Amino acid sequence: MTLTGAAAAPFCSWLIAAYLSRTVAGLSGEDPGSKQNISRRRSRRKHRNAQGAVNGGSSLVCSYSAGPVGSLVGLCGSGLSELGSCLSFEACPEYQSASWTPFFGEGVMALRPKPLRAARRHPKTAAQGKAWAIALQPLREPPEKKKLMTKERRVVVTGMGVVSCLGHDPEIFYNNLLEGKSGITEIENFNCEDFPTIKSLSTDGWVSPKFAKRMDKFMLYLLTAGKKAVADAGMTPEVMKELDKGKCGVLIGSALGGMQVFNDAVEALRVSYRKMNPFCVPFATTNMGSAMLAMDLGWMGPSYSISTACATSNFCILSAANHIIRGEADIMLSGGSDAAIIPIGLGGFVACRALSQRNNDPAKASRPWDQDRDGFVLGEGAGVLVLEELEHAKERGAEIYAEFLGGSSTCDAYHMTEPHPKGTGILLCIEKALSQTGVKRQDVNYVNAHATSTKAGDVQEYRALMQSFGQNPVLKMNSTKSMIGHMLGAAGAVEAIATVQAIRTGWIHPTINVEQPEKDVDMDYIVSGKKQRLNVKVALSNSFGFGGHNSSILFAPYRESTEN
């Protein structure tokens, strides 16, 4: 007898007693509805209750009743106080000595509710003492689905779009970075004498006028950068007609969404809800940017957003690539957008003491790894990458800028705004990215660091990078934020564009304003002052956000074979 049968026996006994008590009465030739039998049952019940009290309250007994065809049915008494023992893995002695086939096949899971419902529809049969049976089929294991062996789907970058203070074209944007230009100046679109300083952005010509007047700037940036990325990928109207729209998706996130639209709605509500913009709710949500772009393009694949503070873009890029790898999409627009340079946005970051107070010299306010850094500079804009399945890109003759290798994400689980003091979550994220992509640490020779110009964050990230790659003497790292500030949810995508441009051009842009480096920072690893030549083998781009969200993604030059 198998262990399964032994385990099932007591449980079967209880189930049969619960569901078929009326049937058993029929099998024994008794009329369960007769006054004589009702009197007998009451007498037996009183006897069992009295006996149970003598035995310490246990009234669950195991008995067997022989049916007219000689089959044995294991029954339990009416008491349920010892149900736990009935469900133990040791069968009762009577079951061990019985020679019969388990009523439920090899396991209790063979019990089907449908035949039991049929039993309820035939009470007269049991009452008349006629034998009847319930056919229970043994559990059938579903046939194992054989996975088809398919060729690994590789993800490449075929287009880029950017909206930033250093230009709205990837070439212009990166050339300004290479020259070490700062895009940080005084805010011009509202009075900001009491705020840290940075320049606001504007876009035009890419969005329908009827929406341009109502949309939040984060959506305007997103739509502009997204459409520019599509154009940069060579997706002409003729190409767009040939695309399988069901395999094209949009995954562009935002850390804060439509702050201006929401702020205006609150101000209007002070007068009356009738004064509120009817688009205030949809245009304030972070997902609506992706949705509006998908509607504009007619793309019906995965379309949503992710919001993980300043790590948003990397999370979106990772998820978008996974949709392609799993075969759910062939093309994904992915990145991030944010527009928080309004009084409530600036005021909120000032209140939590995150921003630089160097108002007298805006261009030098963002200074990663420098001893005099005092917080980040708030930026805004958008970055969008066209991620595409390799064979799909080759079939349509697209130019391949770089290959996306993969990445990872973790959580510090430590503090809302501060990184873990030992950089535990950051280090774990980097190590997982290497492990999951199969990249050798000695092959990573360029890091576009998160490096926001905050006291704690810069040092913790640097230590984690040194612990992972410190044995690589050719490693170089820089901070794009030294020239464009911190673009929040858009930062990772804009820095991914800078990373891809480094791969394409062979030049690494400098980190400006590192005049007095932290004593623990080895400047041999930091690109500062001027741009440097570098043949990038594998590039790592980091993004970390409030809440302890960490993300690391890896890019490499595209090669036909990835064996090495």
Coordinates of C-alpha atoms in Angstrom, one line a residue:
M1 CA 0.0 0.0 0.0
T2 CA 1.4 3.4 -1.0
L3 CA 1.8 6.4 1.3
T4 CA -0.7 8.3 -0.8
G5 CA -3.3 5.6 -0.2
A6 CA -2.6 5.6 3.5
A7 CA -2.8 9.4 3.7
A8 CA -6.0 9.4 1.7
A9 CA -7.9 6.7 3.7
P10 CA -8.9 8.6 6.8
F11 CA -9.7 11.7 4.7
C12 CA -11.9 9.6 2.4
S13 CA -13.7 8.2 5.3
W14 CA -14.6 11.6 6.6
L15 CA -15.7 12.8 3.2
I16 CA -17.9 9.8 2.6
A17 CA -19.4 10.1 6.0
A18 CA -20.2 13.8 5.3
Y19 CA -21.6 13.3 1.8
L20 CA -23.0 9.8 1.6
S21 CA -24.5 9.1 5.0
R22 CA -27.9 8.9 3.5
T23 CA -26.7 6.5 0.8
V24 CA -25.1 4.2 3.4
A25 CA -28.4 3.9 5.1
G26 CA -29.9 2.8 1.8
L27 CA -27.2 0.3 1.3
S28 CA -28.0 -1.3 4.6
G29 CA -31.7 -1.7 3.6
E30 CA -33.0 0.9 6.1
D31 CA -35.4 3.6 5.5
P32 CA -33.6 6.7 6.9
G33 CA -36.9 8.6 7.1
S34 CA -38.8 6.0 9.3
K35 CA -39.7 6.8 12.9
Q36 CA -38.0 3.6 14.1
N37 CA -34.7 4.4 12.5
I38 CA -34.8 8.0 13.6
S39 CA -35.3 6.8 17.2
R40 CA -32.4 4.3 16.8
R41 CA -30.1 7.1 15.5
R42 CA -30.9 9.4 18.4
S43 CA -30.2 6.6 20.8
R44 CA -26.9 5.8 19.2
R45 CA -25.9 9.5 19.1
K46 CA -26.6 9.8 22.9
H47 CA -24.6 6.7 23.5
R48 CA -21.6 8.0 21.5
N49 CA -21.7 11.4 23.2
A50 CA -21.8 9.8 26.6
Q51 CA -18.9 7.5 25.6
G52 CA -17.0 10.4 24.2
A53 CA -17.3 12.3 27.5
V54 CA -15.9 9.3 29.3
N55 CA -13.0 9.1 26.8
G56 CA -12.0 12.7 27.2
G57 CA -14.4 14.2 24.7
S58 CA -13.3 12.2 21.6
S59 CA -16.3 11.0 19.7
L60 CA -14.7 10.2 16.3
V61 CA -14.7 6.5 15.6
C62 CA -13.8 4.4 12.6
S63 CA -16.2 1.6 11.4
Y64 CA -16.9 -0.4 8.2
S65 CA -20.2 -1.3 6.7
A66 CA -20.6 -4.0 4.1
G67 CA -22.7 -3.2 1.1
P68 CA -24.8 -5.7 -0.9
V69 CA -22.0 -6.3 -3.4
G70 CA -19.4 -7.0 -0.8
S71 CA -17.5 -3.7 -1.2
L72 CA -16.3 -2.0 2.0
V73 CA -16.9 1.7 2.7
G74 CA -14.8 3.4 5.4
L75 CA -16.9 5.6 7.6
C76 CA -16.3 8.0 10.4
G77 CA -18.7 8.7 13.2
S78 CA -20.7 12.0 13.3
G79 CA -18.3 13.8 15.7
L80 CA -15.7 16.1 14.0
S81 CA -13.7 17.1 17.1
E82 CA -10.8 14.8 16.0
L83 CA -10.7 15.9 12.4
G84 CA -7.0 16.7 12.8
S85 CA -6.2 13.0 13.6
C86 CA -8.4 11.8 10.8
L87 CA -6.2 13.8 8.4
S88 CA -2.9 12.4 9.6
F89 CA -0.7 10.3 7.5
E90 CA -1.4 7.1 9.4
A91 CA -4.4 5.1 8.3
C92 CA -6.6 3.4 10.9
P93 CA -6.0 -0.4 11.5
E94 CA -9.2 -1.5 9.8
Y95 CA -8.1 0.2 6.6
Q96 CA -4.7 -1.4 6.8
S97 CA -6.3 -4.9 7.1
A98 CA -8.9 -4.3 4.4
S99 CA -8.3 -5.7 0.9
W100 CA -10.0 -3.3 -1.4
T101 CA -9.2 -0.7 -4.0
P102 CA -9.1 2.9 -2.7
F103 CA -12.4 4.6 -3.4
F104 CA -10.7 7.7 -4.7
G105 CA -8.0 6.1 -6.9
E106 CA -4.5 7.0 -5.9
G107 CA -5.3 10.3 -4.2
V108 CA -8.0 12.5 -2.7
M109 CA -7.7 15.0 -5.5
A110 CA -9.7 12.6 -7.7
L111 CA -12.9 13.7 -5.9
R112 CA -15.1 15.5 -8.5
P113 CA -18.0 17.7 -7.4
K114 CA -20.2 17.0 -10.4
P115 CA -21.1 13.3 -9.5
L116 CA -21.9 14.4 -6.0
R117 CA -24.4 16.9 -7.3
A118 CA -25.9 14.1 -9.3
A119 CA -26.3 12.1 -6.0
R120 CA -28.4 14.9 -4.5
R121 CA -30.8 14.6 -7.4
H122 CA -31.7 11.0 -6.6
P123 CA -32.7 10.8 -2.9
K124 CA -35.4 8.3 -3.5
T125 CA -33.0 5.7 -4.8
A126 CA -31.1 5.7 -1.5
A127 CA -34.3 5.8 0.6
Q128 CA -35.7 2.7 -1.1
G129 CA -32.6 0.7 -0.2
K130 CA -31.4 0.2 -3.7
A131 CA -27.7 0.1 -4.4
W132 CA -26.2 2.9 -6.5
A133 CA -22.7 4.0 -7.3
I134 CA -20.8 7.1 -8.1
A135 CA -18.1 6.8 -10.7
L136 CA -15.0 8.7 -9.7
Q137 CA -12.2 8.8 -12.2
P138 CA -8.6 8.8 -11.0
L139 CA -6.8 12.1 -11.4
R140 CA -5.2 12.5 -14.8
E141 CA -2.1 14.5 -15.1
P142 CA -2.3 17.1 -17.9
P143 CA 0.0 16.3 -20.7
E144 CA 3.3 18.1 -20.4
K145 CA 3.6 21.0 -22.9
K146 CA 6.8 20.7 -24.8
K147 CA 8.5 24.0 -25.2
L148 CA 9.6 24.7 -28.8
M149 CA 13.2 25.4 -29.1
T150 CA 13.5 28.9 -30.5
K151 CA 16.4 31.1 -31.3
E152 CA 17.3 33.6 -28.6
R153 CA 15.8 37.0 -29.3
R154 CA 18.3 39.7 -29.0
V155 CA 17.4 43.4 -28.4
V156 CA 19.1 46.3 -30.1
V157 CA 18.8 50.0 -30.1
T158 CA 17.7 51.4 -33.5
G159 CA 16.5 54.9 -32.6
M160 CA 16.8 57.7 -30.0
G161 CA 14.9 60.9 -29.2
V162 CA 15.8 63.4 -26.5
V163 CA 14.5 66.7 -25.1
S164 CA 17.0 68.4 -22.9
C165 CA 18.6 71.7 -22.0
L166 CA 21.6 70.7 -24.2
G167 CA 19.6 70.1 -27.3
H168 CA 16.7 68.2 -28.7
D169 CA 18.7 66.0 -31.1
P170 CA 20.9 63.1 -29.9
E171 CA 23.9 64.3 -32.0
I172 CA 23.7 67.9 -30.8
F173 CA 23.0 66.8 -27.2
Y174 CA 26.1 64.5 -27.1
N175 CA 28.4 67.0 -28.9
N176 CA 27.5 69.6 -26.2
L177 CA 28.3 67.0 -23.5
L178 CA 31.7 66.2 -25.1
E179 CA 32.5 69.9 -25.1
G180 CA 31.7 70.1 -21.4
K181 CA 29.0 72.7 -21.8
S182 CA 26.5 73.2 -18.9
G183 CA 22.9 73.6 -19.7
I184 CA 22.1 74.8 -16.2
T185 CA 21.1 78.5 -16.0
E186 CA 18.6 80.6 -14.0
I187 CA 14.9 79.6 -14.3
E188 CA 13.1 82.0 -16.6
N189 CA 9.4 81.0 -16.7
F190 CA 8.5 82.1 -13.1
N191 CA 10.1 84.1 -10.3
C192 CA 12.5 81.8 -8.5
E193 CA 14.6 84.2 -6.4
D194 CA 14.0 81.9 -3.4
F195 CA 14.7 78.7 -5.3
P196 CA 17.8 76.8 -6.5
T197 CA 18.3 77.5 -10.2
I198 CA 18.0 75.6 -13.5
K199 CA 16.6 76.3 -16.9
S200 CA 13.2 75.2 -18.0
L201 CA 12.6 73.6 -21.4
S202 CA 10.0 74.0 -24.2
T203 CA 9.0 72.1 -27.3
D204 CA 6.8 72.7 -30.3
G205 CA 5.8 71.3 -33.7
W206 CA 5.3 67.7 -32.6
V207 CA 1.9 67.8 -30.8
S208 CA -1.6 68.7 -32.0
P209 CA -2.4 72.3 -31.0
K210 CA -5.6 71.2 -29.3
F211 CA -3.7 69.0 -26.9
A212 CA -0.6 71.2 -26.6
K213 CA -2.6 73.8 -24.7
R214 CA -4.0 71.3 -22.3
M215 CA -1.3 68.7 -21.8
D216 CA 1.3 68.8 -19.0
K217 CA 4.8 69.5 -20.1
F218 CA 5.9 66.0 -19.2
M219 CA 3.5 64.7 -21.9
L220 CA 4.7 67.2 -24.4
Y221 CA 8.3 66.2 -23.8
L222 CA 7.4 62.5 -24.0
L223 CA 5.5 62.8 -27.3
T224 CA 8.2 64.9 -28.9
A225 CA 11.0 62.6 -27.8
G226 CA 9.0 59.5 -28.8
K227 CA 8.2 60.7 -32.2
K228 CA 11.7 61.9 -32.8
A229 CA 13.0 58.4 -31.8
V230 CA 10.6 56.8 -34.3
A231 CA 11.9 59.1 -37.0
D232 CA 15.5 58.5 -36.0
A233 CA 14.9 54.8 -36.4
G234 CA 14.0 55.2 -40.0
M235 CA 10.3 54.4 -39.5
T236 CA 8.9 56.4 -42.4
P237 CA 5.1 56.3 -43.1
E238 CA 5.8 53.5 -45.6
V239 CA 7.6 51.5 -43.0
M240 CA 4.9 52.2 -40.4
K241 CA 2.3 50.7 -42.7
E242 CA 4.2 47.4 -42.9
L243 CA 4.6 47.0 -39.2
D244 CA 2.6 44.6 -37.2
K245 CA 1.0 47.1 -34.9
G246 CA 0.0 44.4 -32.4
K247 CA 3.7 43.7 -31.9
C248 CA 4.7 47.4 -31.3
G249 CA 4.4 48.9 -27.8
V250 CA 5.2 52.0 -25.7
L251 CA 6.6 51.8 -22.2
I252 CA 7.7 55.3 -21.1
G253 CA 7.4 56.2 -17.4
S254 CA 7.5 59.3 -15.2
A255 CA 8.4 59.9 -11.6
L256 CA 5.9 62.7 -10.9
G257 CA 3.6 62.8 -13.9
G258 CA 1.5 65.9 -14.7
M259 CA 2.3 68.1 -11.7
Q260 CA 1.4 71.4 -13.4
V261 CA -2.0 70.0 -14.6
F262 CA -2.7 68.7 -11.1
N263 CA -1.6 72.0 -9.4
D264 CA -3.9 74.0 -11.7
A265 CA -6.8 71.7 -10.9
V266 CA -6.3 72.3 -7.2
E267 CA -6.3 76.0 -7.7
A268 CA -9.4 75.8 -9.9
L269 CA -11.2 73.7 -7.2
R270 CA -10.7 76.6 -4.7
V271 CA -13.2 78.5 -6.9
S272 CA -15.5 75.6 -8.1
Y273 CA -15.2 72.2 -9.5
R274 CA -16.8 73.6 -12.6
K275 CA -13.6 75.6 -13.2
M276 CA -11.5 72.4 -13.4
N277 CA -10.0 71.2 -16.6
P278 CA -11.9 68.1 -17.7
F279 CA -8.6 66.6 -18.7
C280 CA -7.0 67.2 -15.3
V281 CA -7.2 63.6 -14.1
P282 CA -6.1 61.7 -17.2
F283 CA -3.4 64.3 -18.1
A284 CA -1.9 64.1 -14.6
T285 CA -1.5 60.3 -14.5
T286 CA 1.9 58.9 -15.4
N287 CA 0.5 56.3 -17.8
M288 CA -1.3 58.7 -20.1
G289 CA 1.9 59.8 -21.9
S290 CA 2.5 56.2 -23.1
A291 CA -1.2 55.9 -23.9
M292 CA -1.4 59.1 -26.0
L293 CA 1.8 58.2 -27.9
A294 CA 0.4 54.7 -28.6
M295 CA -2.8 56.2 -29.9
D296 CA -0.9 58.7 -32.1
L297 CA 1.1 55.9 -33.6
G298 CA -1.6 53.3 -33.7
W299 CA 0.6 50.8 -31.8
M300 CA -1.4 48.1 -30.0
G301 CA 1.2 46.2 -28.2
P302 CA 2.1 46.5 -24.5
S303 CA 1.5 50.1 -23.5
Y304 CA 1.9 51.3 -19.9
S305 CA 4.2 53.2 -17.5
I306 CA 6.4 52.4 -14.5
S307 CA 7.2 54.9 -11.8
T308 CA 10.1 54.2 -9.5
A309 CA 11.3 57.7 -8.8
C310 CA 14.6 58.5 -10.4
A311 CA 15.2 54.9 -11.5
T312 CA 12.0 55.0 -13.6
S313 CA 13.6 55.0 -17.1
N314 CA 15.9 52.0 -16.4
F315 CA 13.0 50.0 -15.1
C316 CA 11.0 50.8 -18.2
I317 CA 13.9 49.9 -20.5
L318 CA 14.3 46.6 -18.7
S319 CA 10.7 45.7 -18.9
A320 CA 10.4 46.8 -22.5
A321 CA 13.3 44.6 -23.5
N322 CA 11.7 41.6 -21.7
H323 CA 8.6 42.0 -23.8
I324 CA 10.7 41.7 -26.9
I325 CA 12.7 38.7 -25.5
R326 CA 9.5 36.9 -24.6
G327 CA 8.1 37.4 -28.1
E328 CA 5.3 39.7 -27.0
A329 CA 6.6 42.6 -29.1
D330 CA 9.1 43.3 -31.9
I331 CA 9.5 47.0 -31.2
M332 CA 9.2 49.0 -28.0
L333 CA 9.5 52.7 -27.4
S334 CA 11.0 53.0 -23.9
G335 CA 12.3 55.7 -21.5
G336 CA 11.1 58.4 -19.2
S337 CA 9.9 62.0 -19.0
D338 CA 9.4 64.5 -16.2
A339 CA 8.7 68.2 -15.8
A340 CA 8.9 69.2 -12.2
I341 CA 10.3 72.7 -12.5
I342 CA 7.3 74.5 -11.1
P343 CA 7.0 76.2 -7.7
I344 CA 5.4 73.1 -6.0
G345 CA 8.1 70.8 -7.5
L346 CA 11.0 73.0 -6.6
G347 CA 9.5 73.8 -3.2
G348 CA 9.0 70.1 -2.4
F349 CA 12.6 69.2 -3.1
V350 CA 13.9 72.2 -1.3
A351 CA 11.8 71.2 1.7
C352 CA 13.5 67.8 1.9
R353 CA 16.9 69.4 1.5
A354 CA 17.8 67.6 -1.7
L355 CA 18.7 70.6 -4.0
S356 CA 21.9 72.6 -4.3
Q357 CA 21.8 76.1 -2.9
R358 CA 24.5 77.5 -5.2
N359 CA 22.3 80.1 -6.7
N360 CA 25.0 82.6 -7.5
D361 CA 26.8 80.3 -10.0
P362 CA 24.2 77.9 -11.6
A363 CA 26.6 76.3 -14.1
K364 CA 28.7 75.0 -11.2
A365 CA 25.9 73.9 -8.9
S366 CA 26.0 70.3 -10.0
R367 CA 29.4 68.9 -9.0
P368 CA 29.4 65.1 -8.5
W369 CA 32.3 63.6 -6.4
D370 CA 33.4 67.1 -5.4
Q371 CA 33.9 68.0 -1.8
D372 CA 31.8 71.2 -2.1
R373 CA 28.8 69.5 -3.6
D374 CA 25.6 70.4 -1.6
G375 CA 22.8 68.7 -3.5
F376 CA 21.5 68.0 -7.0
V377 CA 20.1 70.5 -9.5
L378 CA 16.6 69.9 -10.8
G379 CA 16.3 69.3 -14.5
E380 CA 13.5 68.2 -16.8
G381 CA 13.0 66.7 -20.2
A382 CA 12.6 63.3 -21.8
G383 CA 14.6 60.5 -23.3
V384 CA 13.2 57.7 -25.5
L385 CA 14.9 54.7 -27.1
V386 CA 13.6 52.4 -29.8
L387 CA 14.3 48.9 -28.7
E388 CA 13.9 46.3 -31.4
E389 CA 14.3 42.6 -31.9
L390 CA 17.5 42.0 -33.9
E391 CA 16.1 40.0 -36.8
H392 CA 13.2 42.4 -37.2
A393 CA 15.6 45.3 -37.3
K394 CA 17.8 43.6 -39.9
E395 CA 14.8 42.6 -42.0
R396 CA 13.7 46.2 -42.4
G397 CA 17.3 47.4 -42.9
A398 CA 17.5 49.5 -39.7
E399 CA 20.7 51.0 -38.5
I400 CA 21.8 49.4 -35.3
Y401 CA 23.3 51.7 -32.8
A402 CA 24.1 49.3 -30.0
E403 CA 22.9 46.1 -28.3
F404 CA 21.0 46.0 -25.1
L405 CA 22.4 43.1 -23.0
G406 CA 20.0 43.3 -20.0
G407 CA 20.2 44.5 -16.4
S408 CA 18.8 44.2 -12.9
S409 CA 17.0 46.0 -10.2
T410 CA 17.0 45.8 -6.4
C411 CA 15.7 47.7 -3.4
D412 CA 17.8 49.0 -0.5
A413 CA 14.9 48.4 2.0
Y414 CA 16.6 51.1 4.2
H415 CA 15.3 54.7 3.9
M416 CA 12.9 56.8 1.8
T417 CA 15.6 59.2 0.5
E418 CA 19.0 58.1 1.7
P419 CA 21.0 55.2 0.2
H420 CA 22.1 52.3 2.3
P421 CA 25.3 53.5 4.1
K422 CA 27.2 50.5 3.0
G423 CA 25.9 50.6 -0.6
T424 CA 24.5 47.1 -0.1
G425 CA 21.5 47.5 -2.5
I426 CA 23.6 49.2 -5.2
L427 CA 26.3 46.5 -5.1
L428 CA 23.7 43.7 -5.2
C429 CA 22.1 45.4 -8.2
I430 CA 25.4 45.6 -10.2
E431 CA 26.3 42.0 -9.3
K432 CA 22.9 40.7 -10.4
A433 CA 23.1 42.6 -13.7
L434 CA 26.5 41.0 -14.4
S435 CA 25.2 37.6 -13.4
Q436 CA 22.0 37.7 -15.3
T437 CA 23.6 38.9 -18.5
G438 CA 26.6 36.7 -18.3
V439 CA 28.9 39.7 -18.7
K440 CA 32.4 39.4 -17.3
R441 CA 33.3 42.2 -15.0
Q442 CA 36.6 42.7 -16.7
D443 CA 34.7 43.5 -19.9
V444 CA 32.9 46.5 -18.4
N445 CA 35.2 49.4 -19.1
Y446 CA 32.7 52.3 -19.0
V447 CA 30.1 53.4 -16.4
N448 CA 27.7 56.2 -16.8
A449 CA 27.2 56.7 -13.0
H450 CA 24.0 57.9 -11.3
A451 CA 26.2 60.5 -9.4
T452 CA 23.7 63.2 -8.6
S453 CA 25.9 65.6 -6.6
T454 CA 24.6 64.6 -3.2
K455 CA 26.8 64.0 -0.2
A456 CA 25.8 60.4 0.5
G457 CA 24.8 59.1 -2.9
D458 CA 27.9 59.8 -4.8
V459 CA 30.3 58.1 -2.4
Q460 CA 28.1 55.0 -1.8
E461 CA 27.8 54.4 -5.6
Y462 CA 31.5 55.0 -6.1
R463 CA 32.5 52.4 -3.4
A464 CA 30.1 49.9 -4.9
L465 CA 31.6 50.4 -8.4
M466 CA 35.1 50.0 -7.0
Q467 CA 34.2 46.8 -5.2
S468 CA 32.8 45.4 -8.5
F469 CA 35.3 46.8 -11.0
G470 CA 38.2 48.2 -9.0
Q471 CA 40.6 45.6 -10.4
N472 CA 40.0 46.9 -13.9
P473 CA 42.7 49.6 -14.6
V474 CA 41.0 50.7 -17.8
L475 CA 37.6 51.4 -16.3
K476 CA 36.3 54.9 -16.9
M477 CA 33.2 56.6 -15.4
N478 CA 31.5 60.0 -15.7
S479 CA 28.3 61.8 -14.6
T480 CA 26.0 63.3 -17.3
K481 CA 24.1 65.1 -14.5
S482 CA 27.1 67.5 -14.0
M483 CA 25.9 69.3 -17.1
I484 CA 22.1 68.7 -17.4
G485 CA 21.1 68.3 -13.7
H486 CA 18.9 65.6 -12.4
M487 CA 15.9 64.9 -14.7
L488 CA 14.3 62.5 -12.3
G489 CA 12.3 59.8 -14.1
A490 CA 13.8 60.9 -17.4
A491 CA 17.4 60.7 -16.1
G492 CA 18.1 57.1 -16.9
A493 CA 16.8 57.3 -20.5
V494 CA 18.8 60.4 -21.3
E495 CA 21.9 58.9 -19.8
A496 CA 21.3 55.7 -21.7
I497 CA 21.3 57.8 -24.9
A498 CA 24.6 59.3 -23.7
T499 CA 25.9 55.8 -23.1
V500 CA 24.8 54.6 -26.6
Q501 CA 26.5 57.7 -28.1
A502 CA 29.7 56.8 -26.3
I503 CA 29.6 53.4 -27.9
R504 CA 28.9 54.8 -31.3
T505 CA 31.5 57.7 -31.3
G506 CA 34.3 56.1 -29.2
W507 CA 34.4 59.3 -27.0
I508 CA 33.5 59.6 -23.4
H509 CA 32.2 63.0 -22.2
P510 CA 33.8 64.7 -19.2
T511 CA 32.4 65.3 -15.7
I512 CA 32.6 69.0 -15.0
N513 CA 33.0 70.9 -11.7
V514 CA 35.1 68.2 -10.0
E515 CA 37.6 70.7 -8.6
Q516 CA 38.3 69.2 -5.2
P517 CA 37.6 65.5 -5.4
E518 CA 36.5 63.5 -2.4
K519 CA 39.6 62.0 -0.7
D520 CA 38.3 58.4 -1.3
V521 CA 37.7 59.0 -5.1
D522 CA 40.5 57.9 -7.4
M523 CA 40.5 60.4 -10.3
D524 CA 42.2 57.9 -12.6
Y525 CA 38.7 56.3 -13.0
I526 CA 36.9 59.6 -13.4
V527 CA 36.7 61.3 -16.8
S528 CA 37.0 65.0 -15.9
G529 CA 38.1 68.2 -17.5
K530 CA 38.1 66.9 -21.2
K531 CA 36.6 64.2 -23.2
Q532 CA 38.6 60.9 -23.6
R533 CA 38.9 58.3 -26.3
L534 CA 37.6 54.9 -25.3
N535 CA 36.8 51.8 -27.3
V536 CA 33.8 50.7 -25.2
K537 CA 33.5 46.9 -24.8
V538 CA 30.5 46.9 -22.3
A539 CA 28.9 50.0 -20.8
L540 CA 27.0 50.1 -17.5
S541 CA 24.4 52.8 -16.8
N542 CA 23.1 53.2 -13.2
S543 CA 20.0 54.9 -11.9
F544 CA 18.8 55.0 -8.3
G545 CA 15.6 56.5 -6.8
F546 CA 13.9 57.6 -3.7
G547 CA 12.5 54.6 -1.9
G548 CA 15.8 52.7 -2.4
H549 CA 15.0 51.7 -6.0
N550 CA 18.2 50.6 -7.8
S551 CA 18.6 49.7 -11.4
S552 CA 21.6 48.9 -13.6
I553 CA 21.5 48.3 -17.4
L554 CA 24.2 47.1 -19.8
F555 CA 24.9 48.1 -23.5
A556 CA 27.5 46.9 -25.9
P557 CA 28.5 47.5 -29.5
Y558 CA 26.4 45.3 -31.8
R559 CA 28.3 42.3 -33.2
E560 CA 26.8 39.5 -35.3
S561 CA 28.1 36.9 -32.9
T562 CA 27.9 37.2 -29.1
E563 CA 30.0 34.1 -28.3
N564 CA 32.7 36.3 -26.8

